Structure formats: C-alpha cells, structure tokens
Amino acid sequence: VTTFLKKITRFLGDNEWIDASNSNLWSRDWLDKFGEIPIGVAIPSSTNQVSNILKLCYNYEVSVIPQGGNTSLVGGSVSNKKGGLILSMSRMNDISSPDLIGRSVEVGSGVILENLHKELKKSNMILPMHLGSQGSAQIGGLISTNAGGTHAFKYGMMQDLVLGMEVVLPGGQVWNGMRSVQKDNTGYQLRKIFCGAEGSLGVITKAILKLTPAPKKQITALVSFNDINSLIKVASNIRSEIDEFITAIEFFSDSGLKMIEKHISGFSIPIRNRASFYLLLEASTSTEKISLESIFSFALEKAMKGEDHVDAIVALTNKQRAQLWRLREDQPEGQRLSGAQLKHDISVPPAHIQSFLETANKNCQRILKGVRINAFGHIGDGNIHYNISPPTGKKDFLNTDKDFELMIAKLAAELGGSFAAEHGIGTSKVDLAETLRDYQERDIMRSIKRSFDQKALLNPGVVVHEKD
Amino acid sequence: VTTFLKKITRFLGDNEWIDASNSNLWSRDWLDKFGEIPIGVAIPSSTNQVSNILKLCYNYEVSVIPQGGNTSLVGGSVSNKKGGLILSMSRMNDISSPDLIGRSVEVGSGVILENLHKELKKSNMILPMHLGSQGSAQIGGLISTNAGGTHAFKYGMMQDLVLGMEVVLPGGQVWNGMRSVQKDNTGYQLRKIFCGAEGSLGVITKAILKLTPAPKKQITALVSFNDINSLIKVASNIRSEIDEFITAIEFFSDSGLKMIEKHISGFSIPIRNRASFYLLLEASTSTEKISLESIFSFALEKAMKGEDHVDAIVALTNKQRAQLWRLREDQPEGQRLSGAQLKHDISVPPAHIQSFLETANKNCQRILKGVRINAFGHIGDGNIHYNISPPTGKKDFLNTDKDFELMIAKLAAELGGSFAAEHGIGTSKVDLAETLRDYQERDIMRSIKRSFDQKALLNPGVVVHEKD
C-alpha cells in the first residue's frame, strides 16, 4: 500500500489526490446507505492520467470505482469493500463547440448534465435527456447507467444518444472510439456495450453525443383522473392524435402531492379539481409556422372524449409550465422528507400498467397492512417509480423491505418488464438479478465481464458478483 | 460426417434438410461472389430445432452460418470454407398481432421485412426501416447487420428498433430476452450486443420490435443542383426549419440517373431542368390537422433561399411520390446493369460530405484515369454509397480494386467516419478493419467473440479472423 501511494502521488498533483481520511464526500453515496472507506480518491484531468492510474492499479491489484456525480440509487458509484480507489471524473469537463450540421457535441465524461444543457442553449440545440439529478449527474455516469428520464420514450435512453466514445480499459489501454457518425457497422457495437455497464468494463473519458434542435414552442398540460385506466387511455389516445409533438407523458398521484404540500413550503397547486391521479403532458415543435396551441387543445379534447377525467389545465407561459413540472419533479423530494421509504424502479409494457398497479397494490397490503403507496413516473415507456411509505404512525417497514422488493420485481418481470428500468442494478440488485433472470443471461454477463476485466478490478460487485 | 448427417436428418424432416448437392440457392451470395459448398442446409421451424442443430454442430465441431434473406454485400451470409452448415431461418416467420398501446410487435427472425410492412398496414403502424433489399431481407439478418436504410437518421438503425430478442447460443442454450420494454437496465445490454454481430455470437430466433404510427400525410420533393455544397446546405436548412416532419433526406447524381435511363425501360424523369445532383426530401405527419403542404413548401423555399439550385418539384399524390422515389431506389440496379462496378459503403460526419467527395473524386482519377463515379445515399446521416464504374470503353478496373477500397476507407476513417456504415464487414472487410482500426478495438472484439463462441463455430471469418 505504501509503495502504491508513493507511486500514485508522484504523478498526481496535490489537488488531484485525496487521502482516505478526507474522502467522505466521495466515499458515501447520496442516500448515505452505501460506501466503504477507499484507499483514496484520484481526480485526474486527462485521459493520460486515467490510463496511468489504471495501469498502476492493475499492477498492484487495487480495485477502481469510477465515479461521476455520485447520484446512484443502487450503490453503483461507491466502493462496497475497503481499500478501493475512487476515480472521480469531475475534472474531465470540457465541452467542445457543437457540430451544428452533424448535430453532435464532444464532451468530457465529467461534464455535469445541467452545465451541458446551459452551454447548448447558445446554439439552440438540446441533448434530450432530463432527469431529477441533472444538477449533479455527469455524462460518464449517465452513459454508464444508461439513463432514461422523462423524454426517453421519445428520444431514447443514453445508449441512443451516444455516437462515439473514448474508454480507458482495465489495464490502462485507451480505446479510441471517437467517431461522430450514426452509421458505423465495423464489427461489434462497442459504443453500446459500455452503455449501462456501470463502469465495470472500462472508464469512459470522453463522448460524442447526438443533439436535437431546441423546440421553438412548448405547451404543458395537467389532467386529473380518479381512474388510472382512463389516464392510461388518454395518454395513449393523444399520442395517436399528434405523435410527433408529444415530448413528455408523466404521471403521479394525489398521495405524492399531499406529501409535497406537507413538507415543501411555498408550493401552489394550480389545478382546481383534484383527483387520485394526474397526467402531465408536454408538446413541442421546432417550427414557428405551427399553431401548437390549437393543435394540442383539439387533440387533448379528442383524446379525453368518453374518458372519465376530472379537470384539465393547459400552461402556455414558461412560468406556468415550470409550475406544472414542479408537481412532478418534487415527488421524490416530498417523499424523502416524509421519512422512511422503499424505492422501486420498474418498467412494464404500457398495456400492463393498470394490471401491474392493481396487483402490486393488493400484494402490498398483504405484506404490510396500511402501507402507503406513491407511484409516479413515465407512462410513455411504462417506467414506474413505485415507492412505498410506512403505514401512518409507523417509522419503518417492520423488516418486510426485502419482501416488497422481491414481490414488485417479480411482478414486473412476469409482465414482460424489468425490475431495474433506468437506475441500473449496481451492487444492491445483483442478488435480485440472480434470482429473477435465467442462468443463461447471467452467465453471458459473467463471461463478458471476464473478457474485459480478467482481474475483476473495475467497480467490483456491480452487475455480476466478483470472483471469490 | 456420415454420423453427423445421420443424426441431423433424424430430427429434421425431409423438407427441413437440403443436401449439399442441391444447396446452390443458399450457398452462393446474391452478387455470386462468395460462398463455398456447405455440408447441407437446415431450415428449422422452431427454436427447439435450432437449439438441437447447434448442440449437434457443437459436438461435431461443424461450423454454422446463420442465413436470413442472403442479401449480404460483404460475404456475411454464406460460408467461406467448405463443409459448414447453412442455417436458413426462413421458416421462423410468425408475426404476432401488434401491441398498439406499447407499440411493439413480436416476430420470428425469418420474417421478410416487406411482409412485416404489409402486415402492419392493418393496424396503422410502421416499422420505420426501409432499404433496397426489403423484399428479401429478413428481420434476423437486418438485426445482425444492424441495418440502416433511408429513414435511419430519423428513427435510428435496427439496434434502436429492437426491444427484446430470443437467441440460441453456440452450444445450443437458449437466451430468453423477450422483454417488450424500452427501459431495462438489468446489467449489460445483451440485446444491443447481438445487433451488428453478423450472426457470430448467437442465432436470433425471435425479436420484439418497436413500432411507430403510420404517417397520415406525406410529401416528397426533388430539387436539382449543380453544386453539391448547396445541396448539403439546403438539406441542413430544411431540417432546421421543420425538423419533426422530415423523414427522408437522400441524394443521387445525374450520372446515376443516366445509367438508369440507359438500362431500365419505361423510366420517366419528372423534373424538367436536370443538373449534376439531386436532393430527395420527404416530410410526414401523423396529424390530420396540419397543412403539411403549406408548411413544407414554405420551409423548402426558405431553405433554398440564397442557395444555387436549378429546379424543384413537389409530389403530393402517392403515384407522384413513388415516381420520385424510384429515381433514388433504382440507382443500384441501374449501375449493376451498366457492368463492372466497385461498391463502397462509407459514412462521414455530414459537415464533411463535401470534403470527402472532393478528395475522393480527385484521388480516384489518380488511381485510374477516366473512372466514373456514382455517389448516392443518405445525406441526413452522412452515409454515402460511393460506387465506381470503369472508364468508358474499359471492362474492369485493371487490378486497382483494392487501391480504391483502401483509399476510400482510409479517407472516411480520417474524417471521423466509417468504412462499413450499414452493410457490415462480413468476411470481405475484416482485413480493412485490421488495417484501419486500432489494435485495442480489434482485440476487444476478438475477446468478445471468444467469450461467446469458444470453438469459433458460429459464422467463422466474419467480424474477426477465426482461430488457426
């Protein structure tokens, strides 16, 4: 260890190496649930440095945990054993000027998503990736967890937005895949393999991302329902009417709204007639010549016809739009402030959402009577954050946490969906994957891991179990 | 061999096994350029049969060449050595009724693309994948070559349209990845790894594909230019104007048109003022409420302002639209009928198209004076089919074929693009990949191949060199 520390501090400057004793900011995850004390934190500022760090760690068999914004919800960005090296990518944060004809931008993997959003405003382009943690989440982490978010049903996940990348492999070799074309069929799609690999196959240092023109007009609407089935139908109907304009289809419930009202001050709810569920719709156009208001209003009315809704409001100004979005975006924070909770990130084919919710709700009451359910998320792609708070008056779940997790995960899988929709499996869901996915699938993953990382040094414990 | 044949004919029926002597339909590729005589052709009709065939081949060390519509242009679908078994997937051709809410359809890998297009018409959905060979190409082959085609810049390649799949692995084990959700981050993205793997990692037996609503209105336009740079600018301008409506951006040249006129009878060219290059644009909407004609015409006029175009026509009826599309679609056939040709399938970032064409044209004349260039393809994603015919009066290229191939491939790679944009590398471009891609990249691919297919039995010789 002493020799290793001597060597690594030789090529990392004073502010590029953080001692174990000062590593708390990096070593614990933001739920403060995961993370052992590392050997130290390296904060390199060049690919060459990353390569040298990985070479040294390879020789000394020190495990490496690549870290972006450290916003993982599944223990994917901190060490699950003492003595690993945390590799913070935050200094690799260059943003090139975008290629406006090819519609792409080259970024360092340490660029924070929100900073990229701001930078792109200058050129009227967007990276259509929006999620709660965008103020902290970094591009490398977003790629490594194959992030989804609110606009994925329309624009895809990170794997659909990555054209090229540069990756440092476990032994320190650098793979240069910085090509900025969509069509590149020169063998296996390496650029896709690193998407969702949770930093276990290589360390992403740079990426070329696909851009979209910024919308010229946007409209947001909120519709309240007592019947979730009507909500799902209206969401499907409006897509059939004006598919190319719909850019977000979100839902949340009144129980979530009540938590926000109770715990977050200065909150106003603009809809008059509240109901059990809310559908948040967004339409966008890149064309000035279109009357988005009239097209959207007409389509919404048609979509709601015969469906049992309670109230509907349409926001035209940016201020009104932001107000509606806040109702959806503050759901996680409202629940966090309400005390203990269990988070579940599942997806089912959209046609099975109702069936999932009905069965899950019933089963939840069987596991622990009085438990309070707060489901919200992305109707468009069937991705539901099915969160649970303890029964009124209780502080926790009386040791039933694992029962909820398995019941919900199993149900999603049985309906043809996933128990790790957009957050990944990290270290916390590997056992679940071993239980619910067939042996073939897990075995292929183990052999992929081995073929990239023979010594099992890169983010050990995520995706597959490390060697004994 | 005799024991193997005895065993395989025991579980394959009479019309499910074709002897070597009758295998010509399957053993040669459609350019009649590649393909050795196989041990025989198996045409199974169930996943179970595929699994049994692969088990047997594994035990007897017989190599297996999975075959779809056999339309590969790079020797990817036939055997490059005597004695392999060709596995034709054409009987695995079930199409389920589509899930209209989740927007997906389950298909056997032997379904022909055009048949799927026809079937989907009944439910007003489309699989937005269109290419010249769609009358023969099968879903499994399209996934395995990660097909692109004319609408890829808008809707993505096959890898973007696949939600789930079932794959038989080299030893006969079946991987069940038939999940119909977009968001599924339970470890490595196996569904993406098989896209573009050219049948070298497993045999795809079923897939779940992502659908899009059929357009309600469409417009096609043709604009002629003498200056390729103006053409590129207009293509970029119109996307900036009405991005969400543009569904095809193709180009071709007058030299290609002349070949069609000469060799294909009954051909009419509707544009009055011809010029060196043509831009074919298509706009679509899923919304009845929009006046696509006026929006498109206005945007086209604005996009052409200040750019040096010669003529422009807009087609509104399906018949007129088909006539314009034929000018583009018959380019390969016109050139094929003109005699010897060299085909190149490259992509460059769209901002570099002009520079690519200028340099390539100049270099071509250096390699062989008088050589005739016919470039056409997909401006939207920078994918150019840069085809070459011999100088007038010459029958071939006087042994300069490889010089052209290397020059063009190298130029595309240097400009940040690809020398195998949408056709794959098959067996014919593996050497090119070894020359032009760095060692790291080729090495990762070799280790991926080994981790799936230890005995190197599955489509040996494609993507990476087989073991000695």
mmCIF file with all atom_site columns, N, CA and C in Angstrom, chain A residues 52-93:
data_model
loop_
_atom_site.group_PDB
_atom_site.id
_atom_site.type_symbol
_atom_site.label_atom_id
_atom_site.label_alt_id
_atom_site.label_comp_id
_atom_site.label_asym_id
_atom_site.label_entity_id
_atom_site.label_seq_id
_atom_site.pdbx_PDB_ins_code
_atom_site.Cartn_x
_atom_site.Cartn_y
_atom_site.Cartn_z
_atom_site.occupancy
_atom_site.B_iso_or_equiv
_atom_site.pdbx_formal_charge
_atom_site.auth_seq_id
_atom_site.auth_comp_id
_atom_site.auth_asym_id
_atom_site.auth_atom_id
_atom_site.pdbx_PDB_model_num
ATOM 1   N N  . ASN A 1 52 ? -2.663  6.045  -16.699 1.00 0.00 ? 52 ASN A N  1
ATOM 2   C CA . ASN A 1 52 ? -1.590  5.735  -15.750 1.00 0.00 ? 52 ASN A CA 1
ATOM 3   C C  . ASN A 1 52 ? -2.126  5.199  -14.423 1.00 0.00 ? 52 ASN A C  1
ATOM 4   N N  . ILE A 1 53 ? -3.231  5.798  -13.968 1.00 0.00 ? 53 ILE A N  1
ATOM 5   C CA . ILE A 1 53 ? -3.840  5.314  -12.715 1.00 0.00 ? 53 ILE A CA 1
ATOM 6   C C  . ILE A 1 53 ? -4.289  3.865  -12.879 1.00 0.00 ? 53 ILE A C  1
ATOM 7   N N  . LEU A 1 54 ? -4.956  3.574  -13.993 1.00 0.00 ? 54 LEU A N  1
ATOM 8   C CA . LEU A 1 54 ? -5.455  2.213  -14.192 1.00 0.00 ? 54 LEU A CA 1
ATOM 9   C C  . LEU A 1 54 ? -4.323  1.190  -14.344 1.00 0.00 ? 54 LEU A C  1
ATOM 10  N N  . LYS A 1 55 ? -3.245  1.610  -14.994 1.00 0.00 ? 55 LYS A N  1
ATOM 11  C CA . LYS A 1 55 ? -2.089  0.717  -15.130 1.00 0.00 ? 55 LYS A CA 1
ATOM 12  C C  . LYS A 1 55 ? -1.531  0.367  -13.748 1.00 0.00 ? 55 LYS A C  1
ATOM 13  N N  . LEU A 1 56 ? -1.352  1.405  -12.935 1.00 0.00 ? 56 LEU A N  1
ATOM 14  C CA . LEU A 1 56 ? -0.800  1.201  -11.600 1.00 0.00 ? 56 LEU A CA 1
ATOM 15  C C  . LEU A 1 56 ? -1.716  0.302  -10.757 1.00 0.00 ? 56 LEU A C  1
ATOM 16  N N  . CYS A 1 57 ? -3.018  0.589  -10.806 1.00 0.00 ? 57 CYS A N  1
ATOM 17  C CA . CYS A 1 57 ? -3.973  -0.213 -10.034 1.00 0.00 ? 57 CYS A CA 1
ATOM 18  C C  . CYS A 1 57 ? -3.965  -1.658 -10.515 1.00 0.00 ? 57 CYS A C  1
ATOM 19  N N  . TYR A 1 58 ? -3.782  -1.832 -11.812 1.00 0.00 ? 58 TYR A N  1
ATOM 20  C CA . TYR A 1 58 ? -3.727  -3.181 -12.386 1.00 0.00 ? 58 TYR A CA 1
ATOM 21  C C  . TYR A 1 58 ? -2.525  -3.936 -11.822 1.00 0.00 ? 58 TYR A C  1
ATOM 22  N N  . ASN A 1 59 ? -1.388  -3.265 -11.810 1.00 0.00 ? 59 ASN A N  1
ATOM 23  C CA . ASN A 1 59 ? -0.171  -3.912 -11.317 1.00 0.00 ? 59 ASN A CA 1
ATOM 24  C C  . ASN A 1 59 ? -0.239  -4.237 -9.826  1.00 0.00 ? 59 ASN A C  1
ATOM 25  N N  . TYR A 1 60 ? -0.844  -3.322 -9.050  1.00 0.00 ? 60 TYR A N  1
ATOM 26  C CA . TYR A 1 60 ? -0.923  -3.541 -7.615  1.00 0.00 ? 60 TYR A CA 1
ATOM 27  C C  . TYR A 1 60 ? -2.234  -4.214 -7.191  1.00 0.00 ? 60 TYR A C  1
ATOM 28  N N  . GLU A 1 61 ? -3.051  -4.586 -8.160  1.00 0.00 ? 61 GLU A N  1
ATOM 29  C CA . GLU A 1 61 ? -4.347  -5.215 -7.900  1.00 0.00 ? 61 GLU A CA 1
ATOM 30  C C  . GLU A 1 61 ? -5.213  -4.413 -6.921  1.00 0.00 ? 61 GLU A C  1
ATOM 31  N N  . VAL A 1 62 ? -5.254  -3.118 -7.162  1.00 0.00 ? 62 VAL A N  1
ATOM 32  C CA . VAL A 1 62 ? -6.137  -2.250 -6.387  1.00 0.00 ? 62 VAL A CA 1
ATOM 33  C C  . VAL A 1 62 ? -7.413  -2.059 -7.207  1.00 0.00 ? 62 VAL A C  1
ATOM 34  N N  . SER A 1 63 ? -8.566  -2.258 -6.629  1.00 0.00 ? 63 SER A N  1
ATOM 35  C CA . SER A 1 63 ? -9.790  -2.083 -7.404  1.00 0.00 ? 63 SER A CA 1
ATOM 36  C C  . SER A 1 63 ? -10.120 -0.599 -7.589  1.00 0.00 ? 63 SER A C  1
ATOM 37  N N  . VAL A 1 64 ? -10.803 -0.299 -8.695  1.00 0.00 ? 64 VAL A N  1
ATOM 38  C CA . VAL A 1 64 ? -11.063 1.085  -9.101  1.00 0.00 ? 64 VAL A CA 1
ATOM 39  C C  . VAL A 1 64 ? -12.569 1.292  -9.228  1.00 0.00 ? 64 VAL A C  1
ATOM 40  N N  . ILE A 1 65 ? -13.083 2.324  -8.583  1.00 0.00 ? 65 ILE A N  1
ATOM 41  C CA . ILE A 1 65 ? -14.501 2.639  -8.676  1.00 0.00 ? 65 ILE A CA 1
ATOM 42  C C  . ILE A 1 65 ? -14.659 3.968  -9.406  1.00 0.00 ? 65 ILE A C  1
ATOM 43  N N  . PRO A 1 66 ? -15.016 3.931  -10.702 1.00 0.00 ? 66 PRO A N  1
ATOM 44  C CA . PRO A 1 66 ? -15.205 5.178  -11.446 1.00 0.00 ? 66 PRO A CA 1
ATOM 45  C C  . PRO A 1 66 ? -16.417 5.908  -10.867 1.00 0.00 ? 66 PRO A C  1
ATOM 46  N N  . GLN A 1 67 ? -16.299 7.202  -10.708 1.00 0.00 ? 67 GLN A N  1
ATOM 47  C CA . GLN A 1 67 ? -17.392 7.959  -10.100 1.00 0.00 ? 67 GLN A CA 1
ATOM 48  C C  . GLN A 1 67 ? -17.692 9.224  -10.878 1.00 0.00 ? 67 GLN A C  1
ATOM 49  N N  . GLY A 1 68 ? -18.976 9.437  -11.197 1.00 0.00 ? 68 GLY A N  1
ATOM 50  C CA . GLY A 1 68 ? -19.411 10.679 -11.823 1.00 0.00 ? 68 GLY A CA 1
ATOM 51  C C  . GLY A 1 68 ? -19.971 11.586 -10.750 1.00 0.00 ? 68 GLY A C  1
ATOM 52  N N  . GLY A 1 69 ? -21.266 11.920 -10.843 1.00 0.00 ? 69 GLY A N  1
ATOM 53  C CA . GLY A 1 69 ? -21.895 12.824 -9.872  1.00 0.00 ? 69 GLY A CA 1
ATOM 54  C C  . GLY A 1 69 ? -22.258 12.136 -8.573  1.00 0.00 ? 69 GLY A C  1
ATOM 55  N N  . ASN A 1 70 ? -21.981 10.814 -8.482  1.00 0.00 ? 70 ASN A N  1
ATOM 56  C CA . ASN A 1 70 ? -22.296 10.030 -7.279  1.00 0.00 ? 70 ASN A CA 1
ATOM 57  C C  . ASN A 1 70 ? -23.773 10.128 -6.909  1.00 0.00 ? 70 ASN A C  1
ATOM 58  N N  . THR A 1 71 ? -24.647 9.995  -7.908  1.00 0.00 ? 71 THR A N  1
ATOM 59  C CA . THR A 1 71 ? -26.092 10.050 -7.647  1.00 0.00 ? 71 THR A CA 1
ATOM 60  C C  . THR A 1 71 ? -26.752 8.679  -7.777  1.00 0.00 ? 71 THR A C  1
ATOM 61  N N  . SER A 1 72 ? -25.948 7.624  -7.841  1.00 0.00 ? 72 SER A N  1
ATOM 62  C CA . SER A 1 72 ? -26.514 6.273  -7.978  1.00 0.00 ? 72 SER A CA 1
ATOM 63  C C  . SER A 1 72 ? -27.462 5.957  -6.828  1.00 0.00 ? 72 SER A C  1
ATOM 64  N N  . LEU A 1 73 ? -28.564 5.312  -7.157  1.00 0.00 ? 73 LEU A N  1
ATOM 65  C CA . LEU A 1 73 ? -29.523 4.892  -6.140  1.00 0.00 ? 73 LEU A CA 1
ATOM 66  C C  . LEU A 1 73 ? -29.355 3.426  -5.770  1.00 0.00 ? 73 LEU A C  1
ATOM 67  N N  . VAL A 1 74 ? -28.395 2.757  -6.434  1.00 0.00 ? 74 VAL A N  1
ATOM 68  C CA . VAL A 1 74 ? -28.244 1.315  -6.241  1.00 0.00 ? 74 VAL A CA 1
ATOM 69  C C  . VAL A 1 74 ? -26.811 0.928  -5.838  1.00 0.00 ? 74 VAL A C  1
ATOM 70  N N  . GLY A 1 75 ? -26.097 1.875  -5.239  1.00 0.00 ? 75 GLY A N  1
ATOM 71  C CA . GLY A 1 75 ? -24.738 1.559  -4.785  1.00 0.00 ? 75 GLY A CA 1
ATOM 72  C C  . GLY A 1 75 ? -23.760 1.330  -5.913  1.00 0.00 ? 75 GLY A C  1
ATOM 73  N N  . GLY A 1 76 ? -23.963 2.019  -7.037  1.00 0.00 ? 76 GLY A N  1
ATOM 74  C CA . GLY A 1 76 ? -23.103 1.779  -8.192  1.00 0.00 ? 76 GLY A CA 1
ATOM 75  C C  . GLY A 1 76 ? -21.873 2.652  -8.269  1.00 0.00 ? 76 GLY A C  1
ATOM 76  N N  . SER A 1 77 ? -21.803 3.695  -7.431  1.00 0.00 ? 77 SER A N  1
ATOM 77  C CA . SER A 1 77 ? -20.712 4.659  -7.612  1.00 0.00 ? 77 SER A CA 1
ATOM 78  C C  . SER A 1 77 ? -19.786 4.794  -6.413  1.00 0.00 ? 77 SER A C  1
ATOM 79  N N  . VAL A 1 78 ? -19.954 3.901  -5.447  1.00 0.00 ? 78 VAL A N  1
ATOM 80  C CA . VAL A 1 78 ? -19.033 3.904  -4.304  1.00 0.00 ? 78 VAL A CA 1
ATOM 81  C C  . VAL A 1 78 ? -18.502 2.488  -4.089  1.00 0.00 ? 78 VAL A C  1
ATOM 82  N N  . SER A 1 79 ? -17.524 2.342  -3.202  1.00 0.00 ? 79 SER A N  1
ATOM 83  C CA . SER A 1 79 ? -16.882 1.041  -3.023  1.00 0.00 ? 79 SER A CA 1
ATOM 84  C C  . SER A 1 79 ? -17.664 0.175  -2.036  1.00 0.00 ? 79 SER A C  1
ATOM 85  N N  . ASN A 1 80 ? -17.829 -1.076 -2.367  1.00 0.00 ? 80 ASN A N  1
ATOM 86  C CA . ASN A 1 80 ? -18.504 -1.969 -1.410  1.00 0.00 ? 80 ASN A CA 1
ATOM 87  C C  . ASN A 1 80 ? -17.510 -2.749 -0.553  1.00 0.00 ? 80 ASN A C  1
ATOM 88  N N  . LYS A 1 81 ? -16.211 -2.411 -0.717  1.00 0.00 ? 81 LYS A N  1
ATOM 89  C CA . LYS A 1 81 ? -15.176 -3.020 0.128   1.00 0.00 ? 81 LYS A CA 1
ATOM 90  C C  . LYS A 1 81 ? -14.145 -1.962 0.472   1.00 0.00 ? 81 LYS A C  1
ATOM 91  N N  . LYS A 1 82 ? -13.497 -2.125 1.610   1.00 0.00 ? 82 LYS A N  1
ATOM 92  C CA . LYS A 1 82 ? -12.454 -1.173 1.975   1.00 0.00 ? 82 LYS A CA 1
ATOM 93  C C  . LYS A 1 82 ? -11.282 -1.230 1.003   1.00 0.00 ? 82 LYS A C  1
ATOM 94  N N  . GLY A 1 83 ? -10.628 -0.103 0.800   1.00 0.00 ? 83 GLY A N  1
ATOM 95  C CA . GLY A 1 83 ? -9.349  -0.128 0.092   1.00 0.00 ? 83 GLY A CA 1
ATOM 96  C C  . GLY A 1 83 ? -9.388  0.069  -1.406  1.00 0.00 ? 83 GLY A C  1
ATOM 97  N N  . GLY A 1 84 ? -10.563 0.261  -1.985  1.00 0.00 ? 84 GLY A N  1
ATOM 98  C CA . GLY A 1 84 ? -10.633 0.552  -3.414  1.00 0.00 ? 84 GLY A CA 1
ATOM 99  C C  . GLY A 1 84 ? -10.234 1.995  -3.693  1.00 0.00 ? 84 GLY A C  1
ATOM 100 N N  . LEU A 1 85 ? -9.887  2.276  -4.949  1.00 0.00 ? 85 LEU A N  1
ATOM 101 C CA . LEU A 1 85 ? -9.556  3.649  -5.320  1.00 0.00 ? 85 LEU A CA 1
ATOM 102 C C  . LEU A 1 85 ? -10.764 4.263  -6.030  1.00 0.00 ? 85 LEU A C  1
ATOM 103 N N  . ILE A 1 86 ? -11.239 5.387  -5.522  1.00 0.00 ? 86 ILE A N  1
ATOM 104 C CA . ILE A 1 86 ? -12.340 6.086  -6.206  1.00 0.00 ? 86 ILE A CA 1
ATOM 105 C C  . ILE A 1 86 ? -11.738 7.015  -7.254  1.00 0.00 ? 86 ILE A C  1
ATOM 106 N N  . LEU A 1 87 ? -12.239 6.865  -8.481  1.00 0.00 ? 87 LEU A N  1
ATOM 107 C CA . LEU A 1 87 ? -11.715 7.640  -9.603  1.00 0.00 ? 87 LEU A CA 1
ATOM 108 C C  . LEU A 1 87 ? -12.783 8.661  -9.987  1.00 0.00 ? 87 LEU A C  1
ATOM 109 N N  . SER A 1 88 ? -12.653 9.878  -9.474  1.00 0.00 ? 88 SER A N  1
ATOM 110 C CA . SER A 1 88 ? -13.641 10.912 -9.759  1.00 0.00 ? 88 SER A CA 1
ATOM 111 C C  . SER A 1 88 ? -13.331 11.555 -11.105 1.00 0.00 ? 88 SER A C  1
ATOM 112 N N  . MET A 1 89 ? -14.324 11.618 -11.987 1.00 0.00 ? 89 MET A N  1
ATOM 113 C CA . MET A 1 89 ? -14.100 12.129 -13.333 1.00 0.00 ? 89 MET A CA 1
ATOM 114 C C  . MET A 1 89 ? -14.417 13.613 -13.448 1.00 0.00 ? 89 MET A C  1
ATOM 115 N N  . SER A 1 90 ? -14.682 14.272 -12.327 1.00 0.00 ? 90 SER A N  1
ATOM 116 C CA . SER A 1 90 ? -15.257 15.618 -12.372 1.00 0.00 ? 90 SER A CA 1
ATOM 117 C C  . SER A 1 90 ? -14.381 16.669 -13.052 1.00 0.00 ? 90 SER A C  1
ATOM 118 N N  . ARG A 1 91 ? -13.075 16.415 -13.136 1.00 0.00 ? 91 ARG A N  1
ATOM 119 C CA . ARG A 1 91 ? -12.213 17.403 -13.802 1.00 0.00 ? 91 ARG A CA 1
ATOM 120 C C  . ARG A 1 91 ? -12.175 17.235 -15.315 1.00 0.00 ? 91 ARG A C  1
ATOM 121 N N  . MET A 1 92 ? -12.682 16.112 -15.810 1.00 0.00 ? 92 MET A N  1
ATOM 122 C CA . MET A 1 92 ? -12.682 15.879 -17.259 1.00 0.00 ? 92 MET A CA 1
ATOM 123 C C  . MET A 1 92 ? -13.944 16.522 -17.826 1.00 0.00 ? 92 MET A C  1
ATOM 124 N N  . ASN A 1 93 ? -13.994 17.859 -17.768 1.00 0.00 ? 93 ASN A N  1
ATOM 125 C CA . ASN A 1 93 ? -15.280 18.513 -18.023 1.00 0.00 ? 93 ASN A CA 1
ATOM 126 C C  . ASN A 1 93 ? -15.270 19.512 -19.173 1.00 0.00 ? 93 ASN A C  1
#
